[in-house]
């Protein structure tokens, strides 16, 4: 099942690469949609197993010489994220279901999807790293080729930032693998705690991806210049690679060393919440605004991870999934504005979208409300559990410090409300400035919007869908 | 002490013999025909490779890389057969004898043979660079290469003389392990002067200046030879000399220097490549940077680990370089230039050349989908992280990023929307088609290795047993 | 969709259905003495991960509030078919009212704290959207944004309160928490209490977060009646009343609440006195009345608070709906535009007179009885008692003033009031009397408060024509200039910080990668320049390199 | 003692003519000074007991190499051009580097071999060297033969190639 | 004989040769410098050989080989110089064009 989920997009990508002409126009998107659907279904078919064990795995010898194995497996941390990946890719393919879509773009999306699923299921450090890097160059092409006219510097900035981080992470991997004598994540855990330096290097590498302040500046540029599907995958999936890595590699694989850097992680996470919240207040470009808001949300996830408690892990996973759905939706909507009007600048888009394109406006509003963590929508639970985890951290984080961070983090919620209210006022409300291009949401856009709203609402109302994957926490009567 | 290895010298003799036959066959005919010298050399390369595999068996090491590289280069040299300024017999002879020289230095067990073998490798290389006389720059580059080379050789000789003066022997393993006190300084100077010539040939900073000039002025096929075969031989010889020729406690003398040279090479090489707008120029600078990565594992104390790591990196690097340079040779042939303007969109207009070139470049960058490039990057990181200074590992990490900056630019150029007229190199002459075959085969090899890295790594192990 | 478009009645029917269902559910619980029982003892290891359950905890108070909400919602929907009849966005308006009603029910009936929180926040969002219903208007935009921001900032208090309740009692169920807090001495009472107070101070527009409610008046008047008078803003009272056992033992929390209530009730009443706008005056009046309810909570009498909530809900909804009729008639809510409407809008006149009487606390309106109860409850706290009494004087004064300014004076021309508008008014006026039935009467205090009301009425009559030009009057009319904190200081600070952050991103943080790029391209240029093609320069480089490396190695050897 | 004095004398000659060989402004003079230097070095070889080498030195260097150089000088001299015996712009760094290299080597020698003396014996006879070559160093010798062949062919192809290009 | 005599001569000759290689404008004269450097090395090798009384004559044999290699190098070098001269009309090595 894991193999099928990895193979389906890969095969689709290969087919599209070999015979692009046979898949002109909508057929490429159809093929992509089918492949992502297959991956989604195959991942969903994996029976939910006991927490802390691999529910399904493939463990084959691979590179004996350096002890690397083709070892993939799914557990409660990776499963939701892998599902999210397949789902968002499906949404992207639906989004691309139009006449002028390029088969090459769909092929690159398929590679990105396969690689990201690969990262989430990899149980071998080298394999993890290969999947981690695999998606980068396709993403560079997606941004540089299909993004805004001046997207190339932003794409390169994104790539070089990430690659620097991941190369440093590679050094960390080598260090850890040497000390532990194994590349298998599971065996490194058993070996005990090999290396503080390794943990730091890995965390630094992942911090670029998450991203934590102050290594975040690639993100607004890349997200705002990328094409719609590129932004969605960047925000929805790529950032999760970083948070997932922090959970899997730092918290779970190197717990003792990670405890010592947890205060930094937490501090930077909270700094990111504030930093991003404030930066959002001064943005004119809607996509840039959403990009900055991602930094804030990832700050919450980083804080959750830094607590290193059970609750924190649940919070991080839930927060990651919710952010993927919500920010994905926001980027779809902001992207559709940009595709339609050629700009995402709030000043240029004009006011009164409620009157000009009501459904589009309502969708934006709901997405905006979801992004501020409105209870009842998916964004809430991650934030709440993060605060709860910060209230009683399990790591070396001193509780006083942690509670202070928790309180500061709540400021981020207020800031989020402020920037959503601001963009609602600037874009949605006001006397409508009618533009010739005004047109309400079209069918495929509506389909994607609904497809994302449903899980946002369902997860908001039934958080147990994810909570129950994890070991029970606390008192159960 | 390593015994004189006929496993290595046998193939060398075959190669040298083939080279002579090629030369004579060419001389004997009045009408110069490429095939007449090409075929014997090809046969000799294949024979030498077969002999090598047959006698030494799998897995192979530096000798295997040299022989496979030579075979591919000879095969691909068919692309040059219409270039009338390139005398075919002499070309094949020089390639064959240089490759034989490479085998000699890899198998040498004393500094005398090493030095003579190094000259056997160097002199034909210089001549090969100067051979492309359609281009005025070629002879200038040959002169540059020559002069720097003789200076480096003289310095190496001075080092050898010093080592001899202190230890009284030039045989590996006999160069005094009981050096103490004041002689320590002399040993230090001696070792460093000795390695200069090898670092020069590998193309490491600060001995790199000839590389960009020579690679860009020579035929890309020759550049490919220099980047793969010549580099493989010199690196192998250097590692054997350092680890086995010199007593183990001297590692503390040369390892810090190796670390610095490696760091400098990758950094300067990558920086130099950043602003290039020509395929060959980029690869030339990149080969300086790669030399740093090749050298880096030598900071480890363990001969087996370090040499295996270097050889594995080398094998993949050499194959990728051959693919890339031969592809560029084809481009040069059919388009007259390897500048980025000519390369733009190549992967679309001429996928049989462009796509392998892109894959080879990604291999050099160490990036998926060229998984094997990444895996070998991992391999060279291991000894560095394990025993080397951590700063070197960080410098390597940063250089992975720096390298990607220009490799990606090249790949992006190859896949850029093409505005030039499509040209199918597969429709070219027989020579071009053969070269494209080499490119395709090499790229297939890289793809196969990416899918199944063990297929390469398990078979590139110059040292399978601990010599101690 | 087509069916619903442009038609009003389906929404009334829908609201009627929902209201009816709520009422059907609530009525049996009215008057029952529900006691939460169980053997839950709490635990120290923290609660399980949250789930949303539909368990209900319906006390008599809940049932009353639900009935109030259902009734007012239905009235407002009915009323709006005319009042908002020409509005192009009637559909979203009507649906939001239904959503609001459901959220309100969630707040008052839920046992699960998260369901409560969802209702709480959804109410806030509905309020935001309905204040901003006329989103073309600038005051509507800013009022809506302010309401959302202030209430959500305060909602953090509720969020953290829930968090700490969970950590303290190991459960997120209100009933279990109440049981556990009843079985032992409540823990973390001060912290929880203060956080809850933060939450309700925002939602109920108490000092220091009071200013959003008057600014919410650009919303349609029926919405003001429903959300910003009768129900949502009062939900805070209900919440505090319901969770009273959890924090009542905390002297700090209770004192804080008392102080907040005292300051708010008096200052808001004074603001109401000097307003030049009927709607805004009524808004301040709401703030003041809510504070009176909190005063009751502050002395740990939740039932009294809820009683006053009910009565205030009825007469304040009445007043606002009547205000809507009046505005319909004159096209403005400014007091200067009014006057002499007694004959022009007779229904509004009579019903609103009832409403003002109730507000002023004149027997036998329900306002009298419930205020009587509050005074009785706070009697043990003389300071609070005094403030409440003082407030009731001011209340009677501004009621009189508003009534006089609206209805007396030169007669205006007759204005038709359709039945959908007067029927709710009539029913609510009836309720303002009917709710009095069965209410206890405390003679002494009743007399005192009646006297106070009469004094207030007299005062109001004297003040009715005054414009407040004195210095004190200007300060009052300016609402102490307090709003500047929200309109000027906080936005200025936030804006400054936001610009600083963006500047730092561009100029500080990004200068490292930019600098690296410059360094790389610069050194790349240098490296390239060094390729002079001069063999002897290259050879010199080799010689220098060898010398340098040898020196380095020698230094290392010597040092080691 | 006589040998030492003779050695110093030859050394001084070799060094002085060496300096002249790299400093002379006249092309031909430089080549001729080189002859003297190489001859002096051959003399030192004799003093150090390396007979064979001394003769080979004279034969190969003075007899072949210098002749080659002289021919090359004549072939590459253009009648009109000013004799370019001067130094490049690089001369000053070159001087510094050379002096440093000399001093460094001198220091190393002085430190390492400071007080050592040795007796010269006539061991470098053709017989001794010959047997050493063909017992101990035969492999290198064989390789060397190929090197010489390669150099020959390379020189031919380089020198001839231009003609091919011109025709 | 003091070991230092030939060694110091060697060092000095090496330096002089190095200067010649690096500084001579005429390519042929630069080659003269190379010869001096190689001679310096040879002198050392012979000295050590004599000092050790090496029975395998490592030093002298290597010297012999170096003389042969020097001849080979000179041959190739002069060929290149000739080609250079034909291509450019000068052997002034400062007068070159950049490879770009």
Coordinates of C-alpha atoms in Angstrom, one line a residue, chain B residues 202-363:
Chain B
X202 CA 44.2 16.6 -9.5
X203 CA 43.5 20.3 -10.0
X204 CA 43.2 21.5 -6.4
X205 CA 43.6 25.1 -5.3
X206 CA 46.1 26.8 -5.2
X207 CA 47.5 24.6 -8.0
X208 CA 44.4 24.8 -10.1
X209 CA 45.0 27.7 -12.5
X210 CA 45.8 25.6 -15.5
X211 CA 42.6 23.6 -15.3
X212 CA 40.0 26.1 -16.6
X213 CA 42.4 27.2 -19.4
X214 CA 43.3 23.7 -20.5
X215 CA 39.8 22.3 -20.3
X216 CA 38.3 25.1 -22.3
X217 CA 40.9 25.2 -24.9
X218 CA 41.2 21.4 -25.5
X219 CA 38.6 19.3 -27.2
X220 CA 35.9 18.5 -24.7
X221 CA 36.8 14.8 -25.2
X222 CA 40.3 15.6 -24.0
X223 CA 38.9 17.6 -21.1
X224 CA 36.8 14.6 -20.2
X225 CA 39.9 12.5 -20.2
X226 CA 41.7 14.9 -17.9
X227 CA 38.7 15.2 -15.6
X228 CA 38.1 11.4 -15.3
X229 CA 41.1 9.2 -16.2
X230 CA 43.9 11.6 -15.3
X231 CA 42.3 12.7 -12.1
X232 CA 41.4 9.1 -11.0
X233 CA 45.0 8.0 -11.5
X234 CA 46.6 10.9 -9.7
X235 CA 44.1 10.7 -6.8
X236 CA 44.7 6.9 -6.4
X237 CA 48.4 7.3 -6.5
X238 CA 48.3 10.1 -4.0
X239 CA 46.1 8.2 -1.5
X240 CA 48.3 5.1 -1.8
X241 CA 51.4 7.2 -1.3
X242 CA 50.1 9.1 1.7
X243 CA 48.5 6.2 3.5
X244 CA 50.8 3.3 2.6
X245 CA 54.0 5.0 1.4
X246 CA 54.5 7.1 4.4
X247 CA 54.5 6.0 7.9
X248 CA 51.2 6.3 9.7
X249 CA 52.3 8.8 12.3
X250 CA 53.0 11.3 9.5
X251 CA 49.3 11.6 8.9
X252 CA 49.2 14.4 11.4
X253 CA 51.5 16.3 9.1
X254 CA 49.6 16.1 5.9
X255 CA 46.0 15.8 7.0
X256 CA 45.5 19.4 8.1
X257 CA 47.0 20.5 4.8
X258 CA 44.7 18.2 2.9
X259 CA 41.8 19.6 4.8
X260 CA 42.7 23.1 3.9
X261 CA 43.4 22.3 0.2
X262 CA 40.1 20.4 0.0
X263 CA 38.2 23.3 1.5
X264 CA 39.9 25.8 -0.7
X265 CA 39.4 23.8 -3.8
X266 CA 35.7 23.3 -3.4
X267 CA 35.1 26.9 -2.5
X268 CA 37.3 28.5 -5.2
X269 CA 36.1 26.0 -7.8
X270 CA 32.5 26.7 -7.1
X271 CA 33.0 30.4 -6.9
X272 CA 34.8 30.3 -10.2
X273 CA 32.0 28.4 -11.8
X274 CA 29.3 30.8 -10.6
X275 CA 29.8 33.4 -13.3
X276 CA 30.5 31.1 -16.3
X277 CA 28.2 31.0 -19.2
X278 CA 29.7 28.1 -21.1
X279 CA 29.1 24.5 -20.6
X280 CA 32.8 23.4 -20.7
X281 CA 33.8 26.4 -18.5
X282 CA 31.3 25.5 -15.9
X283 CA 32.4 21.9 -15.9
X284 CA 36.1 22.9 -15.8
X285 CA 35.6 25.0 -12.6
X286 CA 33.3 22.4 -11.2
X287 CA 36.0 19.8 -11.6
X288 CA 38.2 21.9 -9.4
X289 CA 35.5 22.0 -6.8
X290 CA 34.9 18.3 -7.1
X291 CA 38.6 17.7 -6.6
X292 CA 38.0 19.2 -3.1
X293 CA 35.3 16.6 -2.5
X294 CA 37.5 13.9 -3.8
X295 CA 40.3 14.9 -1.5
X296 CA 38.2 15.5 1.6
X297 CA 37.9 11.8 2.7
X298 CA 41.7 11.7 3.1
X299 CA 41.3 13.5 6.4
X300 CA 40.2 10.2 7.9
X301 CA 42.8 8.0 9.6
X302 CA 41.7 4.8 8.1
X303 CA 43.1 3.9 4.7
X304 CA 40.3 1.5 3.9
X305 CA 37.5 3.9 4.7
X306 CA 39.0 6.9 3.2
X307 CA 40.2 5.3 0.0
X308 CA 37.0 3.5 -0.6
X309 CA 35.0 6.6 -0.1
X310 CA 37.2 8.6 -2.4
X311 CA 37.1 5.8 -5.0
X312 CA 33.3 5.5 -4.9
X313 CA 32.9 9.2 -5.2
X314 CA 35.4 9.2 -8.0
X315 CA 33.8 6.4 -10.0
X316 CA 30.5 8.2 -10.1
X317 CA 32.1 11.6 -10.6
X318 CA 34.2 10.3 -13.5
X319 CA 31.3 8.7 -15.3
X320 CA 29.2 11.8 -14.9
X321 CA 32.0 13.9 -16.2
X322 CA 32.6 11.7 -19.2
X323 CA 28.9 11.8 -20.1
X324 CA 28.9 15.6 -19.7
X325 CA 32.0 16.3 -21.6
X326 CA 31.2 13.9 -24.4
X327 CA 27.8 15.5 -24.7
X328 CA 29.4 18.9 -24.9
X329 CA 31.7 17.5 -27.5
X330 CA 28.7 16.5 -29.5
X331 CA 27.1 20.0 -29.0
X332 CA 30.4 21.6 -30.0
X333 CA 30.5 19.5 -33.1
X334 CA 26.9 20.1 -34.3
X335 CA 26.5 23.7 -33.1
X336 CA 30.0 25.1 -33.0
X337 CA 29.8 26.3 -29.4
X338 CA 29.0 25.2 -25.9
X339 CA 27.8 28.5 -24.6
X340 CA 24.6 28.8 -22.8
X341 CA 22.9 30.3 -25.8
X342 CA 23.5 27.1 -27.7
X343 CA 22.6 24.9 -24.8
X344 CA 19.3 26.6 -24.2
X345 CA 16.5 24.1 -24.5
X346 CA 18.8 21.3 -25.6
X347 CA 16.9 18.8 -23.5
X348 CA 13.8 19.5 -25.5
X349 CA 15.3 19.9 -29.0
X350 CA 17.8 17.1 -28.6
X351 CA 16.8 14.9 -25.7
X352 CA 19.3 12.2 -26.5
X353 CA 22.1 14.5 -25.6
X354 CA 20.4 17.1 -23.4
X355 CA 18.7 14.8 -21.0
X356 CA 21.8 12.8 -20.2
X357 CA 23.8 15.9 -19.9
X358 CA 21.3 17.3 -17.4
X359 CA 21.3 14.0 -15.5
X360 CA 25.1 14.0 -15.4
X361 CA 25.1 17.6 -14.1
X362 CA 22.6 16.6 -11.4
X363 CA 24.9 13.7 -10.5

